[in-house]
Amino acid sequence: MTTPRPLVAGNWKMHGRYSSSEEVNALVQMLRERPAQCDVLICPPFTLLMPFSNLIEGYGLSLGGQDCHHQSEGAHTGDISADMLKDAACSYVIVGHSERRKWHRESDKRVSEKAAMAHKEGLCAIICVGESGKQRDSGETLDVIAGQLKKSMPDDSVAHNTVVAYEPIWAIGTGRTPSVEEIGEVHGLIRKHLTGRFGLDGQSFRILYGGSVKPENAAELMSINNVDGALVGGASLKAADFNGIIEAYR
Ligand code: PGA
């Protein structure tokens, strides 16, 4: 069993232009000056993967996609394959983000297929799970998360090819976060699921918390038991903010 090295991942969603290279250069500079005790990942829109790959090479910063198709290639207009991400210098891909589940109607089964394709192409899949506000209010959180984990994680998942991200939907982009106890409870359940299903290797999976992580709350959130890093949306777009979150691991 190895203690997971934390991961701080930035999900840029549908934000960023070529001019955002400035932010990446600034982040590289900050990481060079003050290296962090965590892995750092940015997941920009597909159009920026190639240009960013030239900026980050050799600086301990990784690149990831925000989604991939569950098949390797074919007539799928507008989609992108795991192999193409790999070709664009990615080592990670986010799958099953709640925005994909909601707006693209992605099921747990589809998320699992995407993760399996990512694994096949040698990418690490960041599999997202999370309850809605309604589910939280009606006391269903733990059941919802357990169900999503069971169905969204393919059987070939191991600690080095899979990261789980717990992102309560009601905390995404709202400035609200669950309490330390609530996050600890869900991350504890996720760890239990992982060790129950994958044995000792389950201890080594990284479990990220996501949803309104900011420089102001990062240190507290990252110190919770079984929280091995963060998946950051809005606060990952500016190098100074993202660096402020990475600060939790310096
Ligand atoms: P947020 O988004 O940090 O803007 O709340 C997190 C996410 O959706 O990954």
PDB file of C-alpha atoms and ligand atoms in Angstrom:
ATOM      1  CA  MET A   1       0.000   0.000   0.000  1.00  0.00           C
ATOM      2  CA  THR A   2       1.303   3.464  -0.888  1.00  0.00           C
ATOM      3  CA  THR A   3      -0.074   6.749   0.345  1.00  0.00           C
ATOM      4  CA  PRO A   4      -1.460   8.500  -2.707  1.00  0.00           C
ATOM      5  CA  ARG A   5       0.431  11.542  -3.951  1.00  0.00           C
ATOM      6  CA  PRO A   6      -2.185  14.304  -4.015  1.00  0.00           C
ATOM      7  CA  LEU A   7      -3.500  15.710  -7.285  1.00  0.00           C
ATOM      8  CA  VAL A   8      -4.779  19.234  -7.877  1.00  0.00           C
ATOM      9  CA  ALA A   9      -6.673  19.286 -11.168  1.00  0.00           C
ATOM     10  CA  GLY A  10      -8.101  22.290 -12.987  1.00  0.00           C
ATOM     11  CA  ASN A  11     -11.197  21.817 -15.119  1.00  0.00           C
ATOM     12  CA  TRP A  12     -11.419  24.825 -17.419  1.00  0.00           C
ATOM     13  CA  LYS A  13     -14.791  23.732 -18.841  1.00  0.00           C
ATOM     14  CA  MET A  14     -15.785  25.897 -21.864  1.00  0.00           C
ATOM     15  CA  HIS A  15     -13.405  28.718 -20.975  1.00  0.00           C
ATOM     16  CA  GLY A  16     -10.070  29.849 -22.350  1.00  0.00           C
ATOM     17  CA  ARG A  17      -8.596  31.068 -25.617  1.00  0.00           C
ATOM     18  CA  TYR A  18      -5.147  30.853 -27.130  1.00  0.00           C
ATOM     19  CA  SER A  19      -4.334  34.037 -25.192  1.00  0.00           C
ATOM     20  CA  SER A  20      -4.820  32.034 -21.954  1.00  0.00           C
ATOM     21  CA  SER A  21      -1.331  30.659 -22.602  1.00  0.00           C
ATOM     22  CA  GLU A  22      -0.254  33.587 -20.422  1.00  0.00           C
ATOM     23  CA  GLU A  23      -1.937  31.965 -17.419  1.00  0.00           C
ATOM     24  CA  VAL A  24      -0.239  28.641 -18.112  1.00  0.00           C
ATOM     25  CA  ASN A  25       3.156  30.330 -18.422  1.00  0.00           C
ATOM     26  CA  ALA A  26       2.536  32.131 -15.133  1.00  0.00           C
ATOM     27  CA  LEU A  27       1.577  28.872 -13.417  1.00  0.00           C
ATOM     28  CA  VAL A  28       4.688  27.119 -14.745  1.00  0.00           C
ATOM     29  CA  GLN A  29       6.763  29.954 -13.331  1.00  0.00           C
ATOM     30  CA  MET A  30       5.100  29.688  -9.894  1.00  0.00           C
ATOM     31  CA  LEU A  31       5.650  25.928  -9.796  1.00  0.00           C
ATOM     32  CA  ARG A  32       9.283  26.333 -10.786  1.00  0.00           C
ATOM     33  CA  GLU A  33       9.898  28.877  -8.072  1.00  0.00           C
ATOM     34  CA  ARG A  34       8.037  26.946  -5.394  1.00  0.00           C
ATOM     35  CA  PRO A  35       7.542  23.268  -6.289  1.00  0.00           C
ATOM     36  CA  ALA A  36       4.503  21.595  -4.759  1.00  0.00           C
ATOM     37  CA  GLN A  37       4.156  18.238  -3.034  1.00  0.00           C
ATOM     38  CA  CYS A  38       1.348  17.230  -5.367  1.00  0.00           C
ATOM     39  CA  ASP A  39       0.726  16.508  -9.032  1.00  0.00           C
ATOM     40  CA  VAL A  40      -0.813  19.383 -10.945  1.00  0.00           C
ATOM     41  CA  LEU A  41      -3.110  18.924 -13.925  1.00  0.00           C
ATOM     42  CA  ILE A  42      -4.955  21.251 -16.258  1.00  0.00           C
ATOM     43  CA  CYS A  43      -7.862  20.174 -18.426  1.00  0.00           C
ATOM     44  CA  PRO A  44      -8.441  22.972 -20.937  1.00  0.00           C
ATOM     45  CA  PRO A  45     -10.856  22.788 -23.897  1.00  0.00           C
ATOM     46  CA  PHE A  46      -9.706  20.462 -26.685  1.00  0.00           C
ATOM     47  CA  THR A  47      -8.564  23.375 -28.874  1.00  0.00           C
ATOM     48  CA  LEU A  48      -5.901  24.345 -26.345  1.00  0.00           C
ATOM     49  CA  LEU A  49      -4.390  20.937 -25.633  1.00  0.00           C
ATOM     50  CA  MET A  50      -1.759  20.999 -28.374  1.00  0.00           C
ATOM     51  CA  PRO A  51      -0.593  24.596 -27.807  1.00  0.00           C
ATOM     52  CA  PHE A  52      -0.446  24.067 -24.033  1.00  0.00           C
ATOM     53  CA  SER A  53       1.509  20.827 -24.412  1.00  0.00           C
ATOM     54  CA  ASN A  54       4.462  22.883 -25.643  1.00  0.00           C
ATOM     55  CA  LEU A  55       4.320  25.177 -22.613  1.00  0.00           C
ATOM     56  CA  ILE A  56       4.258  22.625 -19.833  1.00  0.00           C
ATOM     57  CA  GLU A  57       6.782  20.080 -21.015  1.00  0.00           C
ATOM     58  CA  GLY A  58       9.202  19.173 -18.284  1.00  0.00           C
ATOM     59  CA  TYR A  59       7.585  21.226 -15.515  1.00  0.00           C
ATOM     60  CA  GLY A  60       5.665  18.576 -13.610  1.00  0.00           C
ATOM     61  CA  LEU A  61       2.391  19.845 -14.986  1.00  0.00           C
ATOM     62  CA  SER A  62       0.092  17.382 -16.763  1.00  0.00           C
ATOM     63  CA  LEU A  63      -2.621  17.846 -19.371  1.00  0.00           C
ATOM     64  CA  GLY A  64      -6.015  16.198 -19.516  1.00  0.00           C
ATOM     65  CA  GLY A  65      -9.181  16.175 -21.588  1.00  0.00           C
ATOM     66  CA  GLN A  66     -12.616  16.995 -20.173  1.00  0.00           C
ATOM     67  CA  ASP A  67     -14.336  14.036 -21.814  1.00  0.00           C
ATOM     68  CA  CYS A  68     -13.755  11.271 -24.368  1.00  0.00           C
ATOM     69  CA  HIS A  69     -15.896   8.997 -26.497  1.00  0.00           C
ATOM     70  CA  HIS A  70     -16.446   5.416 -25.365  1.00  0.00           C
ATOM     71  CA  GLN A  71     -15.375   4.042 -28.749  1.00  0.00           C
ATOM     72  CA  SER A  72     -11.925   4.233 -30.282  1.00  0.00           C
ATOM     73  CA  GLU A  73     -12.904   5.934 -33.567  1.00  0.00           C
ATOM     74  CA  GLY A  74     -15.677   6.209 -36.120  1.00  0.00           C
ATOM     75  CA  ALA A  75     -18.501   8.364 -37.403  1.00  0.00           C
ATOM     76  CA  HIS A  76     -19.112  10.451 -34.277  1.00  0.00           C
ATOM     77  CA  THR A  77     -19.285  14.073 -35.337  1.00  0.00           C
ATOM     78  CA  GLY A  78     -17.991  16.452 -32.708  1.00  0.00           C
ATOM     79  CA  ASP A  79     -16.597  13.766 -30.426  1.00  0.00           C
ATOM     80  CA  ILE A  80     -13.025  13.023 -29.468  1.00  0.00           C
ATOM     81  CA  SER A  81     -11.401   9.701 -28.637  1.00  0.00           C
ATOM     82  CA  ALA A  82      -9.144   8.744 -25.763  1.00  0.00           C
ATOM     83  CA  ASP A  83      -6.455   7.897 -28.294  1.00  0.00           C
ATOM     84  CA  MET A  84      -6.664  11.431 -29.747  1.00  0.00           C
ATOM     85  CA  LEU A  85      -6.215  12.869 -26.264  1.00  0.00           C
ATOM     86  CA  LYS A  86      -3.166  10.706 -25.802  1.00  0.00           C
ATOM     87  CA  ASP A  87      -1.887  11.945 -29.174  1.00  0.00           C
ATOM     88  CA  ALA A  88      -2.331  15.519 -27.903  1.00  0.00           C
ATOM     89  CA  ALA A  89      -0.024  14.808 -24.926  1.00  0.00           C
ATOM     90  CA  CYS A  90      -2.778  14.152 -22.357  1.00  0.00           C
ATOM     91  CA  SER A  91      -2.245  11.730 -19.522  1.00  0.00           C
ATOM     92  CA  TYR A  92      -5.673  12.182 -17.898  1.00  0.00           C
ATOM     93  CA  VAL A  93      -9.310  12.539 -18.898  1.00  0.00           C
ATOM     94  CA  ILE A  94     -12.305  13.583 -16.812  1.00  0.00           C
ATOM     95  CA  VAL A  95     -15.332  11.320 -17.311  1.00  0.00           C
ATOM     96  CA  GLY A  96     -18.828  11.546 -15.882  1.00  0.00           C
ATOM     97  CA  HIS A  97     -18.684  15.166 -14.788  1.00  0.00           C
ATOM     98  CA  SER A  98     -22.169  16.136 -13.586  1.00  0.00           C
ATOM     99  CA  GLU A  99     -22.444  18.636 -16.436  1.00  0.00           C
ATOM    100  CA  ARG A 100     -21.899  15.797 -18.939  1.00  0.00           C
ATOM    101  CA  ARG A 101     -24.285  13.545 -17.036  1.00  0.00           C
ATOM    102  CA  LYS A 102     -26.940  16.266 -17.057  1.00  0.00           C
ATOM    103  CA  TRP A 103     -26.595  18.038 -20.429  1.00  0.00           C
ATOM    104  CA  HIS A 104     -25.433  15.049 -22.476  1.00  0.00           C
ATOM    105  CA  ARG A 105     -27.534  12.507 -20.591  1.00  0.00           C
ATOM    106  CA  GLU A 106     -24.581  10.279 -19.819  1.00  0.00           C
ATOM    107  CA  SER A 107     -25.508   7.231 -17.768  1.00  0.00           C
ATOM    108  CA  ASP A 108     -23.323   5.449 -15.210  1.00  0.00           C
ATOM    109  CA  LYS A 109     -22.871   2.653 -17.747  1.00  0.00           C
ATOM    110  CA  ARG A 110     -21.665   5.085 -20.406  1.00  0.00           C
ATOM    111  CA  VAL A 111     -19.277   6.710 -17.922  1.00  0.00           C
ATOM    112  CA  SER A 112     -17.861   3.285 -17.104  1.00  0.00           C
ATOM    113  CA  GLU A 113     -17.367   2.556 -20.830  1.00  0.00           C
ATOM    114  CA  LYS A 114     -15.555   5.858 -21.285  1.00  0.00           C
ATOM    115  CA  ALA A 115     -13.286   5.134 -18.323  1.00  0.00           C
ATOM    116  CA  ALA A 116     -12.536   1.661 -19.718  1.00  0.00           C
ATOM    117  CA  MET A 117     -11.605   3.218 -23.092  1.00  0.00           C
ATOM    118  CA  ALA A 118      -9.365   5.735 -21.316  1.00  0.00           C
ATOM    119  CA  HIS A 119      -7.636   2.864 -19.514  1.00  0.00           C
ATOM    120  CA  LYS A 120      -7.178   0.963 -22.760  1.00  0.00           C
ATOM    121  CA  GLU A 121      -5.392   3.959 -24.267  1.00  0.00           C
ATOM    122  CA  GLY A 122      -3.182   4.405 -21.221  1.00  0.00           C
ATOM    123  CA  LEU A 123      -4.938   7.456 -19.779  1.00  0.00           C
ATOM    124  CA  CYS A 124      -5.828   7.954 -16.154  1.00  0.00           C
ATOM    125  CA  ALA A 125      -9.615   8.438 -15.849  1.00  0.00           C
ATOM    126  CA  ILE A 126     -10.965  10.930 -13.321  1.00  0.00           C
ATOM    127  CA  ILE A 127     -14.413   9.504 -12.619  1.00  0.00           C
ATOM    128  CA  CYS A 128     -16.826  12.044 -11.100  1.00  0.00           C
ATOM    129  CA  VAL A 129     -19.671  11.261  -8.733  1.00  0.00           C
ATOM    130  CA  GLY A 130     -21.910  13.541  -6.691  1.00  0.00           C
ATOM    131  CA  GLU A 131     -25.416  14.041  -5.352  1.00  0.00           C
ATOM    132  CA  SER A 132     -27.903  16.792  -6.195  1.00  0.00           C
ATOM    133  CA  GLY A 133     -29.128  19.244  -3.572  1.00  0.00           C
ATOM    134  CA  LYS A 134     -32.468  17.447  -3.485  1.00  0.00           C
ATOM    135  CA  GLN A 135     -30.799  14.090  -2.867  1.00  0.00           C
ATOM    136  CA  ARG A 136     -28.668  15.615  -0.091  1.00  0.00           C
ATOM    137  CA  ASP A 137     -31.759  17.151   1.560  1.00  0.00           C
ATOM    138  CA  SER A 138     -33.655  13.879   1.486  1.00  0.00           C
ATOM    139  CA  GLY A 139     -30.783  11.936   3.073  1.00  0.00           C
ATOM    140  CA  GLU A 140     -29.943   9.900  -0.040  1.00  0.00           C
ATOM    141  CA  THR A 141     -26.345  11.081  -0.472  1.00  0.00           C
ATOM    142  CA  LEU A 142     -24.505   7.934   0.594  1.00  0.00           C
ATOM    143  CA  ASP A 143     -26.791   5.629  -1.405  1.00  0.00           C
ATOM    144  CA  VAL A 144     -26.458   7.792  -4.510  1.00  0.00           C
ATOM    145  CA  ILE A 145     -22.656   7.860  -4.293  1.00  0.00           C
ATOM    146  CA  ALA A 146     -22.417   4.116  -3.633  1.00  0.00           C
ATOM    147  CA  GLY A 147     -24.636   3.409  -6.650  1.00  0.00           C
ATOM    148  CA  GLN A 148     -22.662   5.718  -8.946  1.00  0.00           C
ATOM    149  CA  LEU A 149     -19.346   4.201  -7.884  1.00  0.00           C
ATOM    150  CA  LYS A 150     -20.575   0.682  -8.400  1.00  0.00           C
ATOM    151  CA  LYS A 151     -21.851   1.395 -11.904  1.00  0.00           C
ATOM    152  CA  SER A 152     -19.452   4.091 -13.186  1.00  0.00           C
ATOM    153  CA  MET A 153     -16.151   2.394 -12.328  1.00  0.00           C
ATOM    154  CA  PRO A 154     -15.060  -0.372 -14.683  1.00  0.00           C
ATOM    155  CA  ASP A 155     -13.635  -3.560 -13.195  1.00  0.00           C
ATOM    156  CA  ASP A 156     -10.188  -2.890 -14.638  1.00  0.00           C
ATOM    157  CA  SER A 157      -9.798   0.203 -12.424  1.00  0.00           C
ATOM    158  CA  VAL A 158      -6.589   0.323 -10.410  1.00  0.00           C
ATOM    159  CA  ALA A 159      -5.033   3.107  -8.388  1.00  0.00           C
ATOM    160  CA  HIS A 160      -2.648   4.200 -11.133  1.00  0.00           C
ATOM    161  CA  ASN A 161      -5.283   4.458 -13.885  1.00  0.00           C
ATOM    162  CA  THR A 162      -8.226   5.864 -11.941  1.00  0.00           C
ATOM    163  CA  VAL A 163      -8.991   8.845  -9.728  1.00  0.00           C
ATOM    164  CA  VAL A 164     -12.387   9.338  -8.093  1.00  0.00           C
ATOM    165  CA  ALA A 165     -13.712  12.894  -7.764  1.00  0.00           C
ATOM    166  CA  TYR A 166     -16.523  13.610  -5.324  1.00  0.00           C
ATOM    167  CA  GLU A 167     -18.364  16.688  -6.555  1.00  0.00           C
ATOM    168  CA  PRO A 168     -21.692  17.502  -4.898  1.00  0.00           C
ATOM    169  CA  ILE A 169     -23.690  19.072  -7.732  1.00  0.00           C
ATOM    170  CA  TRP A 170     -25.081  21.789  -5.469  1.00  0.00           C
ATOM    171  CA  ALA A 171     -21.550  22.895  -4.561  1.00  0.00           C
ATOM    172  CA  ILE A 172     -20.345  23.350  -8.154  1.00  0.00           C
ATOM    173  CA  GLY A 173     -19.945  27.015  -9.039  1.00  0.00           C
ATOM    174  CA  THR A 174     -22.162  28.130  -6.157  1.00  0.00           C
ATOM    175  CA  GLY A 175     -19.624  29.151  -3.521  1.00  0.00           C
ATOM    176  CA  ARG A 176     -21.242  26.645  -1.133  1.00  0.00           C
ATOM    177  CA  THR A 177     -19.387  23.603   0.163  1.00  0.00           C
ATOM    178  CA  PRO A 178     -20.425  20.731   2.419  1.00  0.00           C
ATOM    179  CA  SER A 179     -19.109  20.826   5.981  1.00  0.00           C
ATOM    180  CA  VAL A 180     -15.806  19.162   6.822  1.00  0.00           C
ATOM    181  CA  GLU A 181     -17.787  16.344   8.493  1.00  0.00           C
ATOM    182  CA  GLU A 182     -20.001  15.834   5.457  1.00  0.00           C
ATOM    183  CA  ILE A 183     -17.028  15.643   3.087  1.00  0.00           C
ATOM    184  CA  GLY A 184     -15.218  13.289   5.476  1.00  0.00           C
ATOM    185  CA  GLU A 185     -18.266  11.037   5.589  1.00  0.00           C
ATOM    186  CA  VAL A 186     -18.568  10.718   1.799  1.00  0.00           C
ATOM    187  CA  HIS A 187     -14.820  10.291   1.235  1.00  0.00           C
ATOM    188  CA  GLY A 188     -14.794   7.620   3.942  1.00  0.00           C
ATOM    189  CA  LEU A 189     -17.593   5.795   2.134  1.00  0.00           C
ATOM    190  CA  ILE A 190     -15.718   6.042  -1.177  1.00  0.00           C
ATOM    191  CA  ARG A 191     -12.544   4.639   0.433  1.00  0.00           C
ATOM    192  CA  LYS A 192     -14.563   1.796   1.933  1.00  0.00           C
ATOM    193  CA  HIS A 193     -16.072   1.015  -1.456  1.00  0.00           C
ATOM    194  CA  LEU A 194     -12.625   1.047  -3.102  1.00  0.00           C
ATOM    195  CA  THR A 195     -11.004  -1.263  -0.556  1.00  0.00           C
ATOM    196  CA  GLY A 196     -14.067  -3.539  -0.513  1.00  0.00           C
ATOM    197  CA  ARG A 197     -13.941  -3.886  -4.281  1.00  0.00           C
ATOM    198  CA  PHE A 198     -10.243  -3.597  -5.143  1.00  0.00           C
ATOM    199  CA  GLY A 199      -8.611  -4.858  -1.941  1.00  0.00           C
ATOM    200  CA  LEU A 200      -5.425  -3.257  -0.661  1.00  0.00           C
ATOM    201  CA  ASP A 201      -5.014  -1.264  -3.902  1.00  0.00           C
ATOM    202  CA  GLY A 202      -8.166   0.600  -2.873  1.00  0.00           C
ATOM    203  CA  GLN A 203      -6.070   2.447  -0.280  1.00  0.00           C
ATOM    204  CA  SER A 204      -3.929   3.956  -3.010  1.00  0.00           C
ATOM    205  CA  PHE A 205      -6.630   5.495  -5.230  1.00  0.00           C
ATOM    206  CA  ARG A 206      -6.732   9.269  -5.095  1.00  0.00           C
ATOM    207  CA  ILE A 207     -10.090  10.689  -4.053  1.00  0.00           C
ATOM    208  CA  LEU A 208     -10.506  14.350  -4.996  1.00  0.00           C
ATOM    209  CA  TYR A 209     -13.010  16.791  -3.596  1.00  0.00           C
ATOM    210  CA  GLY A 210     -14.551  19.270  -6.077  1.00  0.00           C
ATOM    211  CA  GLY A 211     -17.115  22.061  -5.795  1.00  0.00           C
ATOM    212  CA  SER A 212     -16.270  25.676  -4.935  1.00  0.00           C
ATOM    213  CA  VAL A 213     -12.667  24.974  -3.923  1.00  0.00           C
ATOM    214  CA  LYS A 214     -10.920  28.338  -3.539  1.00  0.00           C
ATOM    215  CA  PRO A 215      -7.552  29.533  -2.201  1.00  0.00           C
ATOM    216  CA  GLU A 216      -9.396  30.539   1.021  1.00  0.00           C
ATOM    217  CA  ASN A 217     -10.835  27.098   1.805  1.00  0.00           C
ATOM    218  CA  ALA A 218      -8.289  24.786   0.128  1.00  0.00           C
ATOM    219  CA  ALA A 219      -6.067  24.154   3.155  1.00  0.00           C
ATOM    220  CA  GLU A 220      -9.024  23.148   5.316  1.00  0.00           C
ATOM    221  CA  LEU A 221     -10.650  20.964   2.651  1.00  0.00           C
ATOM    222  CA  MET A 222      -7.382  19.269   1.690  1.00  0.00           C
ATOM    223  CA  SER A 223      -6.667  18.344   5.311  1.00  0.00           C
ATOM    224  CA  ILE A 224      -9.804  16.174   5.607  1.00  0.00           C
ATOM    225  CA  ASN A 225      -9.189  12.460   5.952  1.00  0.00           C
ATOM    226  CA  ASN A 226      -9.258  10.647   2.566  1.00  0.00           C
ATOM    227  CA  VAL A 227      -9.190  13.883   0.585  1.00  0.00           C
ATOM    228  CA  ASP A 228      -6.225  13.439  -1.767  1.00  0.00           C
ATOM    229  CA  GLY A 229      -6.531  16.622  -3.756  1.00  0.00           C
ATOM    230  CA  ALA A 230      -9.036  18.808  -5.560  1.00  0.00           C
ATOM    231  CA  LEU A 231     -10.913  19.117  -8.833  1.00  0.00           C
ATOM    232  CA  VAL A 232     -11.206  22.850  -9.377  1.00  0.00           C
ATOM    233  CA  GLY A 233     -13.443  24.691 -11.838  1.00  0.00           C
ATOM    234  CA  GLY A 234     -13.694  28.481 -11.721  1.00  0.00           C
ATOM    235  CA  ALA A 235     -10.642  29.036  -9.540  1.00  0.00           C
ATOM    236  CA  SER A 236      -8.379  27.131 -11.939  1.00  0.00           C
ATOM    237  CA  LEU A 237      -8.642  29.712 -14.732  1.00  0.00           C
ATOM    238  CA  LYS A 238      -6.310  32.260 -13.179  1.00  0.00           C
ATOM    239  CA  ALA A 239      -2.794  31.111 -12.331  1.00  0.00           C
ATOM    240  CA  ALA A 240      -2.739  33.109  -9.082  1.00  0.00           C
ATOM    241  CA  ASP A 241      -5.969  31.506  -7.781  1.00  0.00           C
ATOM    242  CA  PHE A 242      -4.998  28.002  -8.854  1.00  0.00           C
ATOM    243  CA  ASN A 243      -1.589  28.457  -7.313  1.00  0.00           C
ATOM    244  CA  GLY A 244      -3.308  29.587  -4.106  1.00  0.00           C
ATOM    245  CA  ILE A 245      -5.068  26.213  -3.976  1.00  0.00           C
ATOM    246  CA  ILE A 246      -1.860  24.298  -4.762  1.00  0.00           C
ATOM    247  CA  GLU A 247      -0.422  26.189  -1.761  1.00  0.00           C
ATOM    248  CA  ALA A 248      -2.234  23.643   0.449  1.00  0.00           C
ATOM    249  CA  TYR A 249       0.534  21.198  -0.592  1.00  0.00           C
ATOM    250  CA  ARG A 250       3.618  23.338  -0.032  1.00  0.00           C
TER     251      ARG A 250
HETATM  252  P1  PGA B   1     -16.148  24.901  -9.306  1.00  0.00           P
HETATM  253  O1  PGA B   1     -16.336  23.643 -10.292  1.00  0.00           O
HETATM  254  O2  PGA B   1     -14.780  24.787  -8.688  1.00  0.00           O
HETATM  255  O3  PGA B   1     -16.274  26.105 -10.210  1.00  0.00           O
HETATM  256  O4  PGA B   1     -17.224  24.826  -8.285  1.00  0.00           O
HETATM  257  C1  PGA B   1     -15.844  22.378  -9.978  1.00  0.00           C
HETATM  258  C2  PGA B   1     -16.102  21.404 -11.098  1.00  0.00           C
HETATM  259  O5  PGA B   1     -17.191  21.420 -11.689  1.00  0.00           O
HETATM  260  O6  PGA B   1     -15.230  20.579 -11.439  1.00  0.00           O
END
